[in-house]
Amino acid sequence: MVASGRVVVGLLLAVLALAGCSSEYTEGTSAPAARPDGSLEAARTKLRLVQQDPCYTVADLTRQWPVCARWEEEVLNVGNAAAGARPDDREITDPALAVRTGHEHFVRGGCATGATPADTPRCIGAIEETRTAVTRLAQGMSAAR
């Protein structure tokens, strides 16, 4: 009984190995490797999404802030993408830098762990700083053509 079980497992592993080696879907493709869209329009789309998050919309961050680390990361990425799309436009790069500063204050304050640190007001202040920068970034991006 044990020997037949080993044979079945061996056959199953062999089939899986052969299936994994198939190049049917990769041979003959001429498409370039997928890369993220670095356009300002893509950054606008992402910004609209982060502006819908409760970390941006909730009036009282007292109970919301412990789950805002992901939002902070997303906003940082949006700011970097927008600044990368328009590196010479201070209406975008200045608020993007302010987003980065708010994010750094959030991380340095120990807020990214989601656990209640000794200084909750510091974490809330960092998110509010980031939210203000996001609002400025949205204004700068909407003015850009």
PDB file of N, CA, C and O in Angstrom, residues 36-49 51 78 81-86 92 138 140-145:
ATOM      1  N   PRO A  36       4.706  49.788 -15.314  1.00  0.00           N
ATOM      2  CA  PRO A  36       3.671  50.663 -14.789  1.00  0.00           C
ATOM      3  C   PRO A  36       3.526  51.928 -15.628  1.00  0.00           C
ATOM      4  O   PRO A  36       4.503  52.418 -16.186  1.00  0.00           O
ATOM      5  N   ASP A  37       2.325  52.421 -15.709  1.00  0.00           N
ATOM      6  CA  ASP A  37       2.049  53.641 -16.446  1.00  0.00           C
ATOM      7  C   ASP A  37       2.542  54.818 -15.620  1.00  0.00           C
ATOM      8  O   ASP A  37       2.067  55.059 -14.524  1.00  0.00           O
ATOM      9  N   GLY A  38       3.506  55.561 -16.128  1.00  0.00           N
ATOM     10  CA  GLY A  38       4.091  56.674 -15.396  1.00  0.00           C
ATOM     11  C   GLY A  38       3.484  58.011 -15.764  1.00  0.00           C
ATOM     12  O   GLY A  38       4.064  59.052 -15.500  1.00  0.00           O
ATOM     13  N   SER A  39       2.312  58.002 -16.383  1.00  0.00           N
ATOM     14  CA  SER A  39       1.711  59.247 -16.817  1.00  0.00           C
ATOM     15  C   SER A  39       1.029  59.981 -15.675  1.00  0.00           C
ATOM     16  O   SER A  39       0.682  59.399 -14.649  1.00  0.00           O
ATOM     17  N   LEU A  40       0.813  61.261 -15.875  1.00  0.00           N
ATOM     18  CA  LEU A  40       0.106  62.064 -14.889  1.00  0.00           C
ATOM     19  C   LEU A  40      -1.337  61.589 -14.771  1.00  0.00           C
ATOM     20  O   LEU A  40      -1.905  61.589 -13.677  1.00  0.00           O
ATOM     21  N   GLU A  41      -1.917  61.137 -15.875  1.00  0.00           N
ATOM     22  CA  GLU A  41      -3.300  60.648 -15.824  1.00  0.00           C
ATOM     23  C   GLU A  41      -3.418  59.404 -14.947  1.00  0.00           C
ATOM     24  O   GLU A  41      -4.376  59.254 -14.199  1.00  0.00           O
ATOM     25  N   ALA A  42      -2.435  58.528 -14.999  1.00  0.00           N
ATOM     26  CA  ALA A  42      -2.446  57.347 -14.126  1.00  0.00           C
ATOM     27  C   ALA A  42      -2.339  57.779 -12.664  1.00  0.00           C
ATOM     28  O   ALA A  42      -3.022  57.227 -11.788  1.00  0.00           O
ATOM     29  N   ALA A  43      -1.497  58.771 -12.376  1.00  0.00           N
ATOM     30  CA  ALA A  43      -1.375  59.279 -11.011  1.00  0.00           C
ATOM     31  C   ALA A  43      -2.678  59.924 -10.556  1.00  0.00           C
ATOM     32  O   ALA A  43      -3.076  59.783  -9.396  1.00  0.00           O
ATOM     33  N   ARG A  44      -3.368  60.614 -11.459  1.00  0.00           N
ATOM     34  CA  ARG A  44      -4.672  61.202 -11.113  1.00  0.00           C
ATOM     35  C   ARG A  44      -5.671  60.122 -10.721  1.00  0.00           C
ATOM     36  O   ARG A  44      -6.431  60.282  -9.763  1.00  0.00           O
ATOM     37  N   THR A  45      -5.685  59.046 -11.474  1.00  0.00           N
ATOM     38  CA  THR A  45      -6.603  57.941 -11.176  1.00  0.00           C
ATOM     39  C   THR A  45      -6.311  57.371  -9.798  1.00  0.00           C
ATOM     40  O   THR A  45      -7.221  57.154  -8.996  1.00  0.00           O
ATOM     41  N   LYS A  46      -5.040  57.138  -9.512  1.00  0.00           N
ATOM     42  CA  LYS A  46      -4.659  56.595  -8.208  1.00  0.00           C
ATOM     43  C   LYS A  46      -4.984  57.583  -7.089  1.00  0.00           C
ATOM     44  O   LYS A  46      -5.420  57.188  -6.002  1.00  0.00           O
ATOM     45  N   LEU A  47      -4.792  58.868  -7.357  1.00  0.00           N
ATOM     46  CA  LEU A  47      -5.090  59.883  -6.351  1.00  0.00           C
ATOM     47  C   LEU A  47      -6.582  59.897  -6.017  1.00  0.00           C
ATOM     48  O   LEU A  47      -6.967  59.996  -4.851  1.00  0.00           O
ATOM     49  N   ARG A  48      -7.427  59.788  -7.034  1.00  0.00           N
ATOM     50  CA  ARG A  48      -8.879  59.733  -6.780  1.00  0.00           C
ATOM     51  C   ARG A  48      -9.227  58.560  -5.872  1.00  0.00           C
ATOM     52  O   ARG A  48     -10.099  58.668  -5.007  1.00  0.00           O
ATOM     53  N   LEU A  49      -8.544  57.460  -6.038  1.00  0.00           N
ATOM     54  CA  LEU A  49      -8.810  56.293  -5.195  1.00  0.00           C
ATOM     55  C   LEU A  49      -8.385  56.519  -3.748  1.00  0.00           C
ATOM     56  O   LEU A  49      -9.124  56.192  -2.828  1.00  0.00           O
ATOM     57  N   GLN A  51      -8.176  59.269  -2.257  1.00  0.00           N
ATOM     58  CA  GLN A  51      -9.025  60.298  -1.666  1.00  0.00           C
ATOM     59  C   GLN A  51     -10.375  59.746  -1.207  1.00  0.00           C
ATOM     60  O   GLN A  51     -11.094  60.424  -0.482  1.00  0.00           O
ATOM     61  N   VAL A  78       1.684  57.584  -4.961  1.00  0.00           N
ATOM     62  CA  VAL A  78       1.004  58.518  -5.862  1.00  0.00           C
ATOM     63  C   VAL A  78       1.805  59.807  -5.988  1.00  0.00           C
ATOM     64  O   VAL A  78       2.000  60.326  -7.093  1.00  0.00           O
ATOM     65  N   ALA A  81       4.810  59.172  -8.118  1.00  0.00           N
ATOM     66  CA  ALA A  81       4.429  59.008  -9.526  1.00  0.00           C
ATOM     67  C   ALA A  81       4.103  60.357 -10.166  1.00  0.00           C
ATOM     68  O   ALA A  81       4.521  60.630 -11.300  1.00  0.00           O
ATOM     69  N   ALA A  82       3.368  61.186  -9.455  1.00  0.00           N
ATOM     70  CA  ALA A  82       3.007  62.495  -9.996  1.00  0.00           C
ATOM     71  C   ALA A  82       4.255  63.356 -10.203  1.00  0.00           C
ATOM     72  O   ALA A  82       4.413  63.999 -11.252  1.00  0.00           O
ATOM     73  N   ALA A  83       5.142  63.378  -9.215  1.00  0.00           N
ATOM     74  CA  ALA A  83       6.373  64.156  -9.342  1.00  0.00           C
ATOM     75  C   ALA A  83       7.248  63.612 -10.464  1.00  0.00           C
ATOM     76  O   ALA A  83       7.902  64.377 -11.170  1.00  0.00           O
ATOM     77  N   GLY A  84       7.246  62.293 -10.640  1.00  0.00           N
ATOM     78  CA  GLY A  84       8.015  61.691 -11.724  1.00  0.00           C
ATOM     79  C   GLY A  84       7.449  62.028 -13.091  1.00  0.00           C
ATOM     80  O   GLY A  84       8.190  62.180 -14.059  1.00  0.00           O
ATOM     81  N   ALA A  85       6.124  62.174 -13.168  1.00  0.00           N
ATOM     82  CA  ALA A  85       5.487  62.505 -14.439  1.00  0.00           C
ATOM     83  C   ALA A  85       5.693  63.971 -14.809  1.00  0.00           C
ATOM     84  O   ALA A  85       5.759  64.311 -15.985  1.00  0.00           O
ATOM     85  N   ARG A  86       5.791  64.819 -13.802  1.00  0.00           N
ATOM     86  CA  ARG A  86       5.985  66.260 -14.018  1.00  0.00           C
ATOM     87  C   ARG A  86       7.087  66.812 -13.109  1.00  0.00           C
ATOM     88  O   ARG A  86       6.828  67.596 -12.205  1.00  0.00           O
ATOM     89  N   ILE A  92       3.141  70.454  -8.483  1.00  0.00           N
ATOM     90  CA  ILE A  92       3.048  69.015  -8.210  1.00  0.00           C
ATOM     91  C   ILE A  92       4.193  68.559  -7.315  1.00  0.00           C
ATOM     92  O   ILE A  92       3.982  67.836  -6.345  1.00  0.00           O
ATOM     93  N   ALA A 138      -3.643  67.244  -5.135  1.00  0.00           N
ATOM     94  CA  ALA A 138      -4.810  67.142  -6.032  1.00  0.00           C
ATOM     95  C   ALA A 138      -5.051  68.455  -6.755  1.00  0.00           C
ATOM     96  O   ALA A 138      -5.359  68.468  -7.963  1.00  0.00           O
ATOM     97  N   GLY A 140      -2.793  70.777  -7.450  1.00  0.00           N
ATOM     98  CA  GLY A 140      -1.720  70.954  -8.434  1.00  0.00           C
ATOM     99  C   GLY A 140      -1.894  70.061  -9.647  1.00  0.00           C
ATOM    100  O   GLY A 140      -1.660  70.485 -10.785  1.00  0.00           O
ATOM    101  N   MET A 141      -2.335  68.836  -9.410  1.00  0.00           N
ATOM    102  CA  MET A 141      -2.516  67.901 -10.528  1.00  0.00           C
ATOM    103  C   MET A 141      -3.703  68.292 -11.386  1.00  0.00           C
ATOM    104  O   MET A 141      -3.672  68.109 -12.607  1.00  0.00           O
ATOM    105  N   SER A 142      -4.738  68.838 -10.782  1.00  0.00           N
ATOM    106  CA  SER A 142      -5.902  69.237 -11.580  1.00  0.00           C
ATOM    107  C   SER A 142      -5.583  70.459 -12.431  1.00  0.00           C
ATOM    108  O   SER A 142      -6.162  70.642 -13.504  1.00  0.00           O
ATOM    109  N   ALA A 143      -4.657  71.304 -11.969  1.00  0.00           N
ATOM    110  CA  ALA A 143      -4.277  72.483 -12.749  1.00  0.00           C
ATOM    111  C   ALA A 143      -3.334  72.123 -13.896  1.00  0.00           C
ATOM    112  O   ALA A 143      -3.254  72.879 -14.870  1.00  0.00           O
ATOM    113  N   ALA A 144      -2.634  71.024 -13.785  1.00  0.00           N
ATOM    114  CA  ALA A 144      -1.668  70.633 -14.816  1.00  0.00           C
ATOM    115  C   ALA A 144      -2.388  70.113 -16.059  1.00  0.00           C
ATOM    116  O   ALA A 144      -3.378  69.396 -15.971  1.00  0.00           O
ATOM    117  N   ARG A 145      -1.881  70.483 -17.177  1.00  0.00           N
ATOM    118  CA  ARG A 145      -2.457  70.009 -18.454  1.00  0.00           C
ATOM    119  C   ARG A 145      -1.452  69.216 -19.217  1.00  0.00           C
ATOM    120  O   ARG A 145      -0.353  69.250 -19.249  1.00  0.00           O
TER     121      ARG A 145
END
